[in-house]
Structures are given as C-alpha cells and as structure tokens.
Amino acid sequence: MESGNGFGPVDGARYPPISEHGLIGDLRTAALVGTDGTIDWYCCPRFDAPSVFASILDADKGGSFELTAEVPARTRQFYFPDTNVLITRFYAADGVAEIQDFMPVVDESREASRHRLIRRVVCVRGVLPFRARIAPRFAYGTEPHTVRMQANEAVFESPSLSLALTSTAPLDTDGTDVWSHVKLLEGESVVFALDRITDDVHPRACPRAEAQAQAEATVRFWRQWLGRSRYRGRWREMVHRSALVLKLLTYAPTGAIVAAPTTSLPERVGGERNWDYRYVWIRDAAFCVYAMLRLGFTSEAEAFMNFVSERGIMRGGGTTGPLQIMYGIDGRTDLPERELSHFEGYLGSAPVRVGNAATGQLQLDIYGALIDSVYLYDKWGQPISSAHWDEVGAVVDWLCDHWDQPDEGVWETRGGRKDFVYSRLMCWVAIERAVRIANRRGLPADLARWQRSRDAIYRQIMRQGWSAERGAFVQGLGDDVLDASVLMMPMAKFVSPTDPKWLSTLDALTADLVSDSLVYRYDPEASPDGLHGTEGTFSICSFWYVEALTRAGRLEEARLAFEKMLTYGNHLGLYAEEIGRTGEQLGNFPQAFTHLSLISAAFNLDRALG
C-alpha cells in the first residue's frame, strides 16, 4: 500500500484494524489495547496530553507497550463482566494465559495523579513464555528520553514527563527501551505497572498481592457504578457496554465528556479526513446527558451541567456567539490545530492533527443540543438554579436575533457557510425548550418574543426546508440535497413521526442514503464539503434511522436495522465513528456520539416493542 504522504510504502501488517482494540481508563485518560496485547495509544496525564504510546499513528516513531506470547498463539479479548477491566487471552499449543489490563480509579488527588496502568499476566493452563517491550516516545515522538534502571524498576525521563515501570519480572534496557522475557507455568503470574511520577509522586512497586487487590477494587468500582442503571430491556449487555464507554470518556475533575479518546484515526484510509476528537463538543456532551439521564445516571448529567456553569460556557463572548462548538476538558477555548508531519498516520493516512481548528466555526445547532439537555436535566435531574436560568435566558435572547443566518452546520464542513435545515431545527428546539422551562417553572422570560422567533423558524423550515420535487425535508433551505441529520425532526418533536411529509422524507432517505441499515450523512458529490475523498456510513445516523422507524411505527424494520447495526460493533461492542464499505470501523475510536445514539435507539425501540 502506498501512503501518498511522502513516507513511501506502508506495511499494512504493522497496523491492526481499528476495531481490534479495547479501551481502559481512569476517568482522566485512556489507553487502547490491541488484541495482540500491544498498547498502541496512550496519552498521559490526561486525554488531551501529548502521546506516550502512539504506534497506531506511526508504527516506527509512535512508541508502544508490547506484551505478547513468544510462541504462535490465538487471542480472544473480552471485558470482565460489567466492568472496564480488559482481558486478552492467548491460546497456544502448550498453554493458555491472559493479560488483565486496567487503570485503578482513585479519588485521592495525589494517587489519582499517578495514573497507574497495571498489566497482569496469568498462566491459567500449561506453560507459556511471554515477552514485554516498553518503548515510550514522549510528546508525539518529538522528545528524547533517558532510562534509569534499578533492580525491577525503570524510570523513563523526558523534559515534559517522567514514567516509572515496575515489574515482578527482571528488566533489561538499551538506554531507550525496556524489555523483559518470562516463562510462566500454570498458576504463575507477572505484573507490570506503569506510573506517572512527579516531585510528589514517587515510584512504587506493584507486588502481586497489590495488583490483585487493585484489580478487585477496580472491578468493584465499575460494578457499583453500573448498578445504578435503570435499563432492564432486551439489549442490556450492549446498552451497558455503551454506558461504560461513555463513563470512560468522562474527565472526572471537571465533568467534561470527550468525543473520543483518540486523534486522526481516518474516516477514509489514505485520506485527509483525520481530526482530533479529544475535546468536549457541546453537541456530543449534551446528547450524552440525555443518554445518561435515560439510564438513571443523574450524577454524570449534574457533573456536565456544573462544567457548563462553573466554566462560564454560556457566558462566552466570542465572534460566533455565546457558545463555542467545542472546549478543552478544562474549559479552555483555544485549541490551536497543527499537523504532526513526522508521523505517517494510520496506514499512511496523513495528516495527523492535534488541536482542532473547527473551534472558530459557527454551528447554530449546538444551542438546541445544550438547552435541550438543560430542559431534560431540569425535568429528570435537579431543577436548575436562578443563575443558570439567567444564562439560558441570555442565550435564547441572543438566538432570537441570530438564528436566521448561514453556518457551517452539524457536520463541520469546510466548504463554506450555508442555510442548513438541521441548524434551523435545533434553533427551534433551543427556543421551544426554554419556553417549556419558563412555563413549567414560572420563570421570567420574554415569552412573546421567544414564541415569535420559534414560530418564524417553524414556518421557514416548512416552506423552504421542504422540497416538493424530492418529497422530503432537505439539507439546506431551497435545495434538493438529502441529509441524514433531518432524522432528528421527529425525535426533537418538531414534526409528528407519522406526519405524511415526514413519512415521505423517511422513504426518500431510505432510498438514497441507506445501505443495509447503514446510513450515509449526505452525498459529498451533491453537496461538496470542502474535503477530498469519500467516507463511510455514519453510525450515529444509522441509530437515528432505527429510532425514526420506531417512532413511525415500523417496528419490524426498526428491529431488523438495529440488530444489523449490532453486528457492526467490534468483539467488545465498541464502535468508531463510521463503518466502511466492507464493514470495517473507521474514524476515531471509540466514539461517544455512536454509543449514546445506540442507548437512545435501544431505549425507545424497547419501549415501543413492549
């Protein structure tokens, strides 16, 4: 395979499929673990920090933590039930062993800053030799480092970060990497623990007994958390796995929820649609609040609401309005985008980007997503405060003056602003939900003005967002291009799910954008988005489609489409952003948007089936 980016041929064997990974984390950062036992993506000390292991983006320069059998072996990977403790099993001719990977979740601030990552290898049958190679490449592979060895401890030091590796097995080094070889007999185990160390956090051994105790504590944490779920429906395992993913993508210190824990995994292999998703998209996080509230996780919804209020998210004064489309996990507004030209990219998919230039885009739909989440939290969680209501009122007042303008739209196209129907729809949602809150709580508001704007948006969509020629609601005012984002219309309660105009739209979308239950966002040829190449089907749209069929009463179609979508998840039930032509996962992985839409589709389909 040619990389097309100046790096020459790319050996596909060095890059496992995106789907061949599980995720572990400590609610501050996360790591991808391949089915071969390699950690090929890990940023420390938080989601958006520079990478330590990034061989998924450059097999030579990215760095990795390899841990695998030294003899030919088949592998299987699964989660310890109802937890985020990942187990990778190795089946060889002379034995069976497993790696238990996890990051303890701790509250105490000093221990939390250790970000301990534990890899415990246990031989369960026979005998099996294992090798480990720990090869960090700090700051996206740009910072040199040294290694200090002392007995079964190695300290990696770079200008910006120091990590300590402790093990119950002997370690060797060449001054850059550290490795270990061990032969395990039935019942024997070995532990590797990787810690971030600082002036206050010192290297600490992780003997077998402590690793066992921390594994048990981590299992307890995840099971106690999941025990709060109220979901008892048909797809409990998939829904709960999605909830566990969303929790893993939460940054506990602030309540922020990242869109995905990775950057630059391509939407098309060899293409340029590679973006950094390690930030808080207001839209994604607001929809997460809906999914969490649906399942009964009110404290996660409360944490995000606190993130919004404590960091003054609604009080912003940028050039595009009170809200930005995304923020850093600490609430920062500046996320400068740059390219890592020294990385070849996953399977040669360049450029690799960090930061995100889309922060400056105008995407009016985010107002609807956020205020809808405030409405739902006020209804199902806790009544919002007077100060929070003042912020909502100011935002809605601004929206009444600014809804009728072109923007970049929900899909963050880089092809210029346009009058997107979905943006108008979500402006309608923002004002309509604020009116509901005011009426239900008796809160002060300029209701006459709000209702005039709400009704004006409704009439504009009905007149200009409907194409008589296509018999459908369309992507932009006055055009005839179909767009899957309008699947939100009945879910947002803008139109009845059995309205003749909506049913006609559903048929048109099915004919043009749906392929065996998989849904494309739009046709880039009919609606140029400023980027080269095609993309896969968009998984959130596929779950929206299930929900639209459900609400239209087409339950057999909905159930079949949902069951088909479940077959596209990976071996653990995880989803990237998109599905390629042959069923492969594409884009950043795992993606919050996909998992929250799975939860919503399952919840509503369950309820409709009775």
mmCIF file of C-alpha atoms in Angstrom, residues 115-462:
data_model
loop_
_atom_site.group_PDB
_atom_site.id
_atom_site.type_symbol
_atom_site.label_atom_id
_atom_site.label_comp_id
_atom_site.label_asym_id
_atom_site.label_seq_id
_atom_site.Cartn_x
_atom_site.Cartn_y
_atom_site.Cartn_z
ATOM 1 C CA HIS A 115 -2.391 7.356 36.597
ATOM 2 C CA ARG A 116 -1.276 3.807 37.321
ATOM 3 C CA LEU A 117 -1.681 1.384 34.429
ATOM 4 C CA ILE A 118 -1.480 -2.269 35.505
ATOM 5 C CA ARG A 119 -0.790 -5.215 33.184
ATOM 6 C CA ARG A 120 -1.104 -8.559 34.955
ATOM 7 C CA VAL A 121 -0.196 -11.744 33.057
ATOM 8 C CA VAL A 122 -1.544 -15.029 34.458
ATOM 9 C CA CYS A 123 -0.880 -18.508 33.084
ATOM 10 C CA VAL A 124 -4.072 -20.479 33.569
ATOM 11 C CA ARG A 125 -3.066 -23.783 31.895
ATOM 12 C CA GLY A 126 0.196 -25.425 30.873
ATOM 13 C CA VAL A 127 3.211 -23.237 30.210
ATOM 14 C CA LEU A 128 3.619 -20.084 28.107
ATOM 15 C CA PRO A 129 6.602 -17.758 27.506
ATOM 16 C CA PHE A 130 5.883 -14.007 27.288
ATOM 17 C CA ARG A 131 7.913 -11.009 26.212
ATOM 18 C CA ALA A 132 7.390 -7.355 27.016
ATOM 19 C CA ARG A 133 8.884 -4.331 25.253
ATOM 20 C CA ILE A 134 8.157 -0.905 26.705
ATOM 21 C CA ALA A 135 9.096 1.786 24.173
ATOM 22 C CA PRO A 136 7.648 5.200 25.092
ATOM 23 C CA ARG A 137 8.045 8.053 22.621
ATOM 24 C CA PHE A 138 7.215 11.203 24.525
ATOM 25 C CA ALA A 139 5.375 14.270 23.197
ATOM 26 C CA TYR A 140 4.137 12.618 19.995
ATOM 27 C CA GLY A 141 7.605 11.161 19.436
ATOM 28 C CA THR A 142 9.397 14.521 19.490
ATOM 29 C CA GLU A 143 11.123 14.480 22.916
ATOM 30 C CA PRO A 144 14.195 12.373 23.695
ATOM 31 C CA HIS A 145 14.279 10.448 26.951
ATOM 32 C CA THR A 146 16.649 8.573 29.214
ATOM 33 C CA VAL A 147 16.180 5.353 31.186
ATOM 34 C CA ARG A 148 17.400 4.786 34.748
ATOM 35 C CA MET A 149 17.367 1.159 35.920
ATOM 36 C CA GLN A 150 17.320 -0.133 39.472
ATOM 37 C CA ALA A 151 16.521 -3.805 40.117
ATOM 38 C CA ASN A 152 12.993 -4.401 38.792
ATOM 39 C CA GLU A 153 12.305 -0.709 38.212
ATOM 40 C CA ALA A 154 12.915 1.523 35.195
ATOM 41 C CA VAL A 155 12.373 5.287 35.156
ATOM 42 C CA PHE A 156 11.802 6.958 31.762
ATOM 43 C CA GLU A 157 12.588 10.678 31.907
ATOM 44 C CA SER A 158 11.790 13.247 29.220
ATOM 45 C CA PRO A 159 11.711 17.058 29.501
ATOM 46 C CA SER A 160 7.925 17.107 29.989
ATOM 47 C CA LEU A 161 7.043 13.805 31.644
ATOM 48 C CA SER A 162 8.532 11.004 33.730
ATOM 49 C CA LEU A 163 7.159 7.474 33.942
ATOM 50 C CA ALA A 164 8.201 4.628 36.218
ATOM 51 C CA LEU A 165 7.842 0.992 35.217
ATOM 52 C CA THR A 166 7.930 -1.581 37.996
ATOM 53 C CA SER A 167 7.677 -5.310 37.476
ATOM 54 C CA THR A 168 7.808 -8.611 39.336
ATOM 55 C CA ALA A 169 9.962 -9.883 36.435
ATOM 56 C CA PRO A 170 13.576 -8.930 35.580
ATOM 57 C CA LEU A 171 14.002 -5.946 33.248
ATOM 58 C CA ASP A 172 16.708 -5.047 30.704
ATOM 59 C CA THR A 173 17.332 -1.839 28.768
ATOM 60 C CA ASP A 174 19.344 -0.464 25.871
ATOM 61 C CA GLY A 175 19.076 3.070 27.223
ATOM 62 C CA THR A 176 15.912 3.870 25.259
ATOM 63 C CA ASP A 177 13.535 0.902 25.569
ATOM 64 C CA VAL A 178 12.995 -1.685 28.285
ATOM 65 C CA TRP A 179 12.184 -5.339 27.775
ATOM 66 C CA SER A 180 11.507 -8.499 29.723
ATOM 67 C CA HIS A 181 11.237 -12.224 28.965
ATOM 68 C CA VAL A 182 9.430 -14.592 31.298
ATOM 69 C CA LYS A 183 8.205 -18.192 31.143
ATOM 70 C CA LEU A 184 5.052 -18.765 33.164
ATOM 71 C CA LEU A 185 3.869 -22.110 34.490
ATOM 72 C CA GLU A 186 0.249 -22.853 35.353
ATOM 73 C CA GLY A 187 -0.826 -20.664 38.278
ATOM 74 C CA GLU A 188 2.110 -18.259 37.972
ATOM 75 C CA SER A 189 1.758 -14.554 37.209
ATOM 76 C CA VAL A 190 3.818 -11.480 36.497
ATOM 77 C CA VAL A 191 2.867 -7.818 36.987
ATOM 78 C CA PHE A 192 3.919 -4.696 35.070
ATOM 79 C CA ALA A 193 2.833 -1.320 36.467
ATOM 80 C CA LEU A 194 3.407 1.998 34.692
ATOM 81 C CA ASP A 195 3.135 5.158 36.810
ATOM 82 C CA ARG A 196 3.452 8.837 36.109
ATOM 83 C CA ILE A 197 5.885 10.231 38.665
ATOM 84 C CA THR A 198 6.381 13.811 39.876
ATOM 85 C CA ASP A 199 8.123 15.551 42.762
ATOM 86 C CA ASP A 200 5.185 14.451 44.939
ATOM 87 C CA VAL A 201 4.518 11.031 43.409
ATOM 88 C CA HIS A 202 7.432 8.601 43.664
ATOM 89 C CA PRO A 203 7.979 5.197 42.044
ATOM 90 C CA ARG A 204 6.175 2.450 43.931
ATOM 91 C CA ALA A 205 6.425 -1.290 43.392
ATOM 92 C CA CYS A 206 3.309 -3.247 42.495
ATOM 93 C CA PRO A 207 3.706 -6.732 44.026
ATOM 94 C CA ARG A 208 1.308 -9.493 43.015
ATOM 95 C CA ALA A 209 -0.879 -9.085 46.098
ATOM 96 C CA GLU A 210 -1.326 -5.346 45.500
ATOM 97 C CA ALA A 211 -2.123 -5.916 41.806
ATOM 98 C CA GLN A 212 -4.771 -8.445 42.833
ATOM 99 C CA ALA A 213 -6.249 -6.039 45.403
ATOM 100 C CA GLN A 214 -6.311 -3.161 42.905
ATOM 101 C CA ALA A 215 -7.938 -5.387 40.281
ATOM 102 C CA GLU A 216 -10.668 -6.340 42.762
ATOM 103 C CA ALA A 217 -11.172 -2.686 43.753
ATOM 104 C CA THR A 218 -11.414 -1.648 40.077
ATOM 105 C CA VAL A 219 -13.999 -4.362 39.380
ATOM 106 C CA ARG A 220 -15.966 -3.182 42.440
ATOM 107 C CA PHE A 221 -15.878 0.444 41.285
ATOM 108 C CA TRP A 222 -17.255 -0.308 37.820
ATOM 109 C CA ARG A 223 -19.910 -2.726 39.050
ATOM 110 C CA GLN A 224 -21.145 -0.338 41.734
ATOM 111 C CA TRP A 225 -21.341 2.425 39.151
ATOM 112 C CA LEU A 226 -23.189 0.284 36.594
ATOM 113 C CA GLY A 227 -25.539 -0.963 39.323
ATOM 114 C CA ARG A 228 -27.241 2.447 39.243
ATOM 115 C CA SER A 229 -28.560 1.788 35.714
ATOM 116 C CA ARG A 230 -32.327 1.531 35.376
ATOM 117 C CA TYR A 231 -32.208 -0.199 31.978
ATOM 118 C CA ARG A 232 -33.691 -3.724 32.063
ATOM 119 C CA GLY A 233 -34.519 -4.151 28.381
ATOM 120 C CA ARG A 234 -33.705 -6.648 25.632
ATOM 121 C CA TRP A 235 -30.268 -5.263 24.755
ATOM 122 C CA ARG A 236 -28.924 -4.873 28.262
ATOM 123 C CA GLU A 237 -25.381 -6.055 27.504
ATOM 124 C CA MET A 238 -24.912 -3.658 24.560
ATOM 125 C CA VAL A 239 -26.568 -0.722 26.320
ATOM 126 C CA HIS A 240 -24.495 -1.218 29.456
ATOM 127 C CA ARG A 241 -21.282 -1.540 27.441
ATOM 128 C CA SER A 242 -22.142 1.766 25.743
ATOM 129 C CA ALA A 243 -22.764 3.356 29.156
ATOM 130 C CA LEU A 244 -19.396 2.067 30.395
ATOM 131 C CA VAL A 245 -17.733 3.598 27.307
ATOM 132 C CA LEU A 246 -19.386 6.977 27.941
ATOM 133 C CA LYS A 247 -18.216 6.882 31.553
ATOM 134 C CA LEU A 248 -14.654 6.060 30.396
ATOM 135 C CA LEU A 249 -14.756 9.167 28.184
ATOM 136 C CA THR A 250 -15.585 11.389 31.174
ATOM 137 C CA TYR A 251 -12.881 13.630 32.633
ATOM 138 C CA ALA A 252 -13.714 13.356 36.336
ATOM 139 C CA PRO A 253 -12.008 16.575 37.592
ATOM 140 C CA THR A 254 -14.397 18.769 35.570
ATOM 141 C CA GLY A 255 -17.286 16.549 34.400
ATOM 142 C CA ALA A 256 -16.312 17.108 30.749
ATOM 143 C CA ILE A 257 -17.021 14.332 28.230
ATOM 144 C CA VAL A 258 -14.638 13.898 25.283
ATOM 145 C CA ALA A 259 -15.957 12.964 21.836
ATOM 146 C CA ALA A 260 -13.361 10.163 21.580
ATOM 147 C CA PRO A 261 -10.029 9.366 23.266
ATOM 148 C CA THR A 262 -8.018 9.417 20.003
ATOM 149 C CA THR A 263 -6.887 11.731 17.238
ATOM 150 C CA SER A 264 -6.519 11.293 13.479
ATOM 151 C CA LEU A 265 -7.851 7.765 13.041
ATOM 152 C CA PRO A 266 -9.036 8.205 9.457
ATOM 153 C CA GLU A 267 -12.586 8.428 8.158
ATOM 154 C CA ARG A 268 -11.098 7.056 4.928
ATOM 155 C CA VAL A 269 -7.830 5.106 4.883
ATOM 156 C CA GLY A 270 -5.244 7.128 2.979
ATOM 157 C CA GLY A 271 -7.430 10.242 3.069
ATOM 158 C CA GLU A 272 -7.237 13.622 4.789
ATOM 159 C CA ARG A 273 -10.392 13.392 6.940
ATOM 160 C CA ASN A 274 -8.386 12.943 10.140
ATOM 161 C CA TRP A 275 -9.325 15.017 13.192
ATOM 162 C CA ASP A 276 -8.527 15.367 16.899
ATOM 163 C CA TYR A 277 -11.576 14.332 18.973
ATOM 164 C CA ARG A 278 -10.059 14.599 22.477
ATOM 165 C CA TYR A 279 -12.166 17.628 23.358
ATOM 166 C CA VAL A 280 -15.644 18.470 24.593
ATOM 167 C CA TRP A 281 -18.085 19.005 21.747
ATOM 168 C CA ILE A 282 -21.066 20.803 23.260
ATOM 169 C CA ARG A 283 -23.376 18.822 20.976
ATOM 170 C CA ASP A 284 -21.946 15.388 21.794
ATOM 171 C CA ALA A 285 -21.716 16.034 25.516
ATOM 172 C CA ALA A 286 -25.258 17.450 25.663
ATOM 173 C CA PHE A 287 -26.618 14.345 23.915
ATOM 174 C CA CYS A 288 -24.605 12.248 26.410
ATOM 175 C CA VAL A 289 -26.543 13.945 29.206
ATOM 176 C CA TYR A 290 -29.761 12.715 27.584
ATOM 177 C CA ALA A 291 -28.433 9.140 27.343
ATOM 178 C CA MET A 292 -27.164 9.152 30.933
ATOM 179 C CA LEU A 293 -30.433 10.554 32.293
ATOM 180 C CA ARG A 294 -32.366 7.909 30.350
ATOM 181 C CA LEU A 295 -30.402 5.205 32.175
ATOM 182 C CA GLY A 296 -30.629 6.867 35.588
ATOM 183 C CA PHE A 297 -27.080 8.248 35.859
ATOM 184 C CA THR A 298 -28.053 11.682 37.167
ATOM 185 C CA SER A 299 -24.688 12.470 38.790
ATOM 186 C CA GLU A 300 -22.921 12.376 35.392
ATOM 187 C CA ALA A 301 -25.531 14.761 33.991
ATOM 188 C CA GLU A 302 -25.066 17.003 37.029
ATOM 189 C CA ALA A 303 -21.275 16.968 36.570
ATOM 190 C CA PHE A 304 -21.600 18.143 32.966
ATOM 191 C CA MET A 305 -24.092 20.863 33.954
ATOM 192 C CA ASN A 306 -21.562 22.030 36.549
ATOM 193 C CA PHE A 307 -18.872 22.049 33.840
ATOM 194 C CA VAL A 308 -21.101 24.327 31.753
ATOM 195 C CA SER A 309 -21.986 26.697 34.590
ATOM 196 C CA GLU A 310 -18.707 26.815 36.545
ATOM 197 C CA ARG A 311 -16.637 27.494 33.423
ATOM 198 C CA GLY A 312 -18.980 30.168 32.133
ATOM 199 C CA ILE A 313 -19.664 28.241 28.910
ATOM 200 C CA MET A 314 -22.920 30.139 28.300
ATOM 201 C CA ARG A 315 -21.346 33.474 29.166
ATOM 202 C CA GLY A 316 -18.820 33.424 26.340
ATOM 203 C CA GLY A 317 -18.446 36.427 24.104
ATOM 204 C CA GLY A 318 -16.735 35.078 21.020
ATOM 205 C CA THR A 319 -17.205 36.298 17.470
ATOM 206 C CA THR A 320 -19.601 33.431 16.728
ATOM 207 C CA GLY A 321 -21.843 33.995 19.752
ATOM 208 C CA PRO A 322 -22.064 32.975 23.418
ATOM 209 C CA LEU A 323 -21.136 29.320 22.706
ATOM 210 C CA GLN A 324 -18.161 27.711 21.019
ATOM 211 C CA ILE A 325 -18.747 24.342 19.372
ATOM 212 C CA MET A 326 -16.037 22.708 21.496
ATOM 213 C CA TYR A 327 -13.841 23.308 24.523
ATOM 214 C CA GLY A 328 -10.847 21.745 26.206
ATOM 215 C CA ILE A 329 -11.595 19.286 29.011
ATOM 216 C CA ASP A 330 -10.644 22.069 31.440
ATOM 217 C CA GLY A 331 -12.987 24.541 29.709
ATOM 218 C CA ARG A 332 -10.296 26.374 27.734
ATOM 219 C CA THR A 333 -11.428 27.949 24.474
ATOM 220 C CA ASP A 334 -8.201 27.962 22.454
ATOM 221 C CA LEU A 335 -7.445 24.634 20.729
ATOM 222 C CA PRO A 336 -4.914 25.544 18.003
ATOM 223 C CA GLU A 337 -4.679 22.917 15.256
ATOM 224 C CA ARG A 338 -1.324 21.730 13.923
ATOM 225 C CA GLU A 339 -0.066 18.809 11.880
ATOM 226 C CA LEU A 340 2.466 16.233 13.092
ATOM 227 C CA SER A 341 4.331 15.913 9.814
ATOM 228 C CA HIS A 342 6.828 13.385 11.255
ATOM 229 C CA PHE A 343 4.031 10.798 11.786
ATOM 230 C CA GLU A 344 2.978 8.810 8.712
ATOM 231 C CA GLY A 345 -0.570 8.321 10.050
ATOM 232 C CA TYR A 346 -2.624 5.162 10.470
ATOM 233 C CA LEU A 347 -1.957 3.053 7.359
ATOM 234 C CA GLY A 348 -0.385 6.147 5.781
ATOM 235 C CA SER A 349 -3.423 8.368 6.399
ATOM 236 C CA ALA A 350 -1.901 11.831 6.699
ATOM 237 C CA PRO A 351 -2.002 14.415 8.036
ATOM 238 C CA VAL A 352 -2.018 13.572 11.733
ATOM 239 C CA ARG A 353 -3.600 16.531 13.507
ATOM 240 C CA VAL A 354 -3.612 17.705 17.115
ATOM 241 C CA GLY A 355 -5.850 20.539 18.226
ATOM 242 C CA ASN A 356 -8.938 21.442 16.234
ATOM 243 C CA ALA A 357 -9.442 24.487 14.006
ATOM 244 C CA ALA A 358 -13.205 23.956 13.931
ATOM 245 C CA THR A 359 -13.479 25.878 17.226
ATOM 246 C CA GLY A 360 -14.000 29.053 15.190
ATOM 247 C CA GLN A 361 -16.916 27.646 13.201
ATOM 248 C CA LEU A 362 -20.479 28.861 13.640
ATOM 249 C CA GLN A 363 -22.714 25.856 14.279
ATOM 250 C CA LEU A 364 -26.076 27.063 15.485
ATOM 251 C CA ASP A 365 -27.402 23.571 16.222
ATOM 252 C CA ILE A 366 -25.315 23.401 19.427
ATOM 253 C CA TYR A 367 -27.716 25.838 21.099
ATOM 254 C CA GLY A 368 -30.560 23.375 20.701
ATOM 255 C CA ALA A 369 -28.491 20.431 21.929
ATOM 256 C CA LEU A 370 -27.346 22.278 25.049
ATOM 257 C CA ILE A 371 -30.663 23.868 26.019
ATOM 258 C CA ASP A 372 -32.480 20.579 25.395
ATOM 259 C CA SER A 373 -30.068 18.922 27.844
ATOM 260 C CA VAL A 374 -30.760 21.725 30.367
ATOM 261 C CA TYR A 375 -34.501 21.127 29.881
ATOM 262 C CA LEU A 376 -34.119 17.369 30.426
ATOM 263 C CA TYR A 377 -31.872 17.845 33.461
ATOM 264 C CA ASP A 378 -34.365 20.318 34.945
ATOM 265 C CA LYS A 379 -37.115 17.737 34.360
ATOM 266 C CA TRP A 380 -35.414 14.454 35.330
ATOM 267 C CA GLY A 381 -32.443 15.563 37.428
ATOM 268 C CA GLN A 382 -32.433 18.708 39.581
ATOM 269 C CA PRO A 383 -34.270 21.998 38.977
ATOM 270 C CA ILE A 384 -31.756 24.443 37.533
ATOM 271 C CA SER A 385 -30.657 27.416 39.634
ATOM 272 C CA SER A 386 -31.757 31.005 39.144
ATOM 273 C CA ALA A 387 -28.251 31.936 37.955
ATOM 274 C CA HIS A 388 -28.311 29.112 35.405
ATOM 275 C CA TRP A 389 -31.720 30.281 34.178
ATOM 276 C CA ASP A 390 -30.352 33.798 33.692
ATOM 277 C CA GLU A 391 -27.651 32.320 31.450
ATOM 278 C CA VAL A 392 -30.220 30.309 29.475
ATOM 279 C CA GLY A 393 -32.358 33.412 29.025
ATOM 280 C CA ALA A 394 -29.429 35.472 27.735
ATOM 281 C CA VAL A 395 -28.509 32.727 25.243
ATOM 282 C CA VAL A 396 -32.082 32.443 23.956
ATOM 283 C CA ASP A 397 -32.332 36.231 23.624
ATOM 284 C CA TRP A 398 -29.147 36.155 21.503
ATOM 285 C CA LEU A 399 -30.523 33.284 19.423
ATOM 286 C CA CYS A 400 -33.733 35.200 18.685
ATOM 287 C CA ASP A 401 -31.569 37.813 16.986
ATOM 288 C CA HIS A 402 -29.155 35.451 15.213
ATOM 289 C CA TRP A 403 -30.907 32.213 14.159
ATOM 290 C CA ASP A 404 -31.588 33.347 10.589
ATOM 291 C CA GLN A 405 -28.061 33.136 9.152
ATOM 292 C CA PRO A 406 -25.906 30.572 7.329
ATOM 293 C CA ASP A 407 -23.462 28.456 9.330
ATOM 294 C CA GLU A 408 -21.035 25.532 8.911
ATOM 295 C CA GLY A 409 -23.603 23.004 10.127
ATOM 296 C CA VAL A 410 -23.594 19.887 12.273
ATOM 297 C CA TRP A 411 -21.100 18.020 10.054
ATOM 298 C CA GLU A 412 -18.455 20.759 10.379
ATOM 299 C CA THR A 413 -17.976 21.027 6.630
ATOM 300 C CA ARG A 414 -15.062 23.121 5.466
ATOM 301 C CA GLY A 415 -16.795 24.189 2.263
ATOM 302 C CA GLY A 416 -18.288 27.467 3.468
ATOM 303 C CA ARG A 417 -21.446 28.510 5.327
ATOM 304 C CA LYS A 418 -24.914 27.529 4.229
ATOM 305 C CA ASP A 419 -28.521 27.746 5.442
ATOM 306 C CA PHE A 420 -28.712 24.241 6.915
ATOM 307 C CA VAL A 421 -32.143 22.908 7.852
ATOM 308 C CA TYR A 422 -30.716 20.987 10.821
ATOM 309 C CA SER A 423 -29.263 24.198 12.270
ATOM 310 C CA ARG A 424 -32.673 25.886 11.991
ATOM 311 C CA LEU A 425 -34.340 22.831 13.532
ATOM 312 C CA MET A 426 -32.082 22.933 16.588
ATOM 313 C CA CYS A 427 -32.535 26.705 16.982
ATOM 314 C CA TRP A 428 -36.253 25.922 17.143
ATOM 315 C CA VAL A 429 -35.504 23.256 19.789
ATOM 316 C CA ALA A 430 -33.473 25.720 21.888
ATOM 317 C CA ILE A 431 -36.245 28.328 21.989
ATOM 318 C CA GLU A 432 -39.076 25.802 22.328
ATOM 319 C CA ARG A 433 -37.429 24.049 25.315
ATOM 320 C CA ALA A 434 -36.671 27.354 27.009
ATOM 321 C CA VAL A 435 -40.348 28.314 26.638
ATOM 322 C CA ARG A 436 -41.308 24.988 28.245
ATOM 323 C CA ILE A 437 -38.981 25.528 31.210
ATOM 324 C CA ALA A 438 -40.290 29.056 31.740
ATOM 325 C CA ASN A 439 -43.909 27.923 31.622
ATOM 326 C CA ARG A 440 -43.435 24.878 33.845
ATOM 327 C CA ARG A 441 -41.366 26.678 36.474
ATOM 328 C CA GLY A 442 -42.992 30.111 36.178
ATOM 329 C CA LEU A 443 -39.602 31.663 35.427
ATOM 330 C CA PRO A 444 -39.184 35.175 33.988
ATOM 331 C CA ALA A 445 -38.761 35.359 30.203
ATOM 332 C CA ASP A 446 -39.679 37.484 27.214
ATOM 333 C CA LEU A 447 -42.111 34.775 26.141
ATOM 334 C CA ALA A 448 -43.854 36.806 23.428
ATOM 335 C CA ARG A 449 -40.543 37.436 21.652
ATOM 336 C CA TRP A 450 -39.339 33.849 22.112
ATOM 337 C CA GLN A 451 -42.577 32.425 20.722
ATOM 338 C CA ARG A 452 -42.471 34.751 17.689
ATOM 339 C CA SER A 453 -38.943 33.550 16.851
ATOM 340 C CA ARG A 454 -39.858 29.913 17.457
ATOM 341 C CA ASP A 455 -42.857 30.147 15.139
ATOM 342 C CA ALA A 456 -40.884 32.006 12.470
ATOM 343 C CA ILE A 457 -38.290 29.207 12.397
ATOM 344 C CA TYR A 458 -41.042 26.575 12.139
ATOM 345 C CA ARG A 459 -42.671 28.325 9.204
ATOM 346 C CA GLN A 460 -39.332 28.861 7.430
ATOM 347 C CA ILE A 461 -38.444 25.142 7.679
ATOM 348 C CA MET A 462 -41.896 24.088 6.482
#
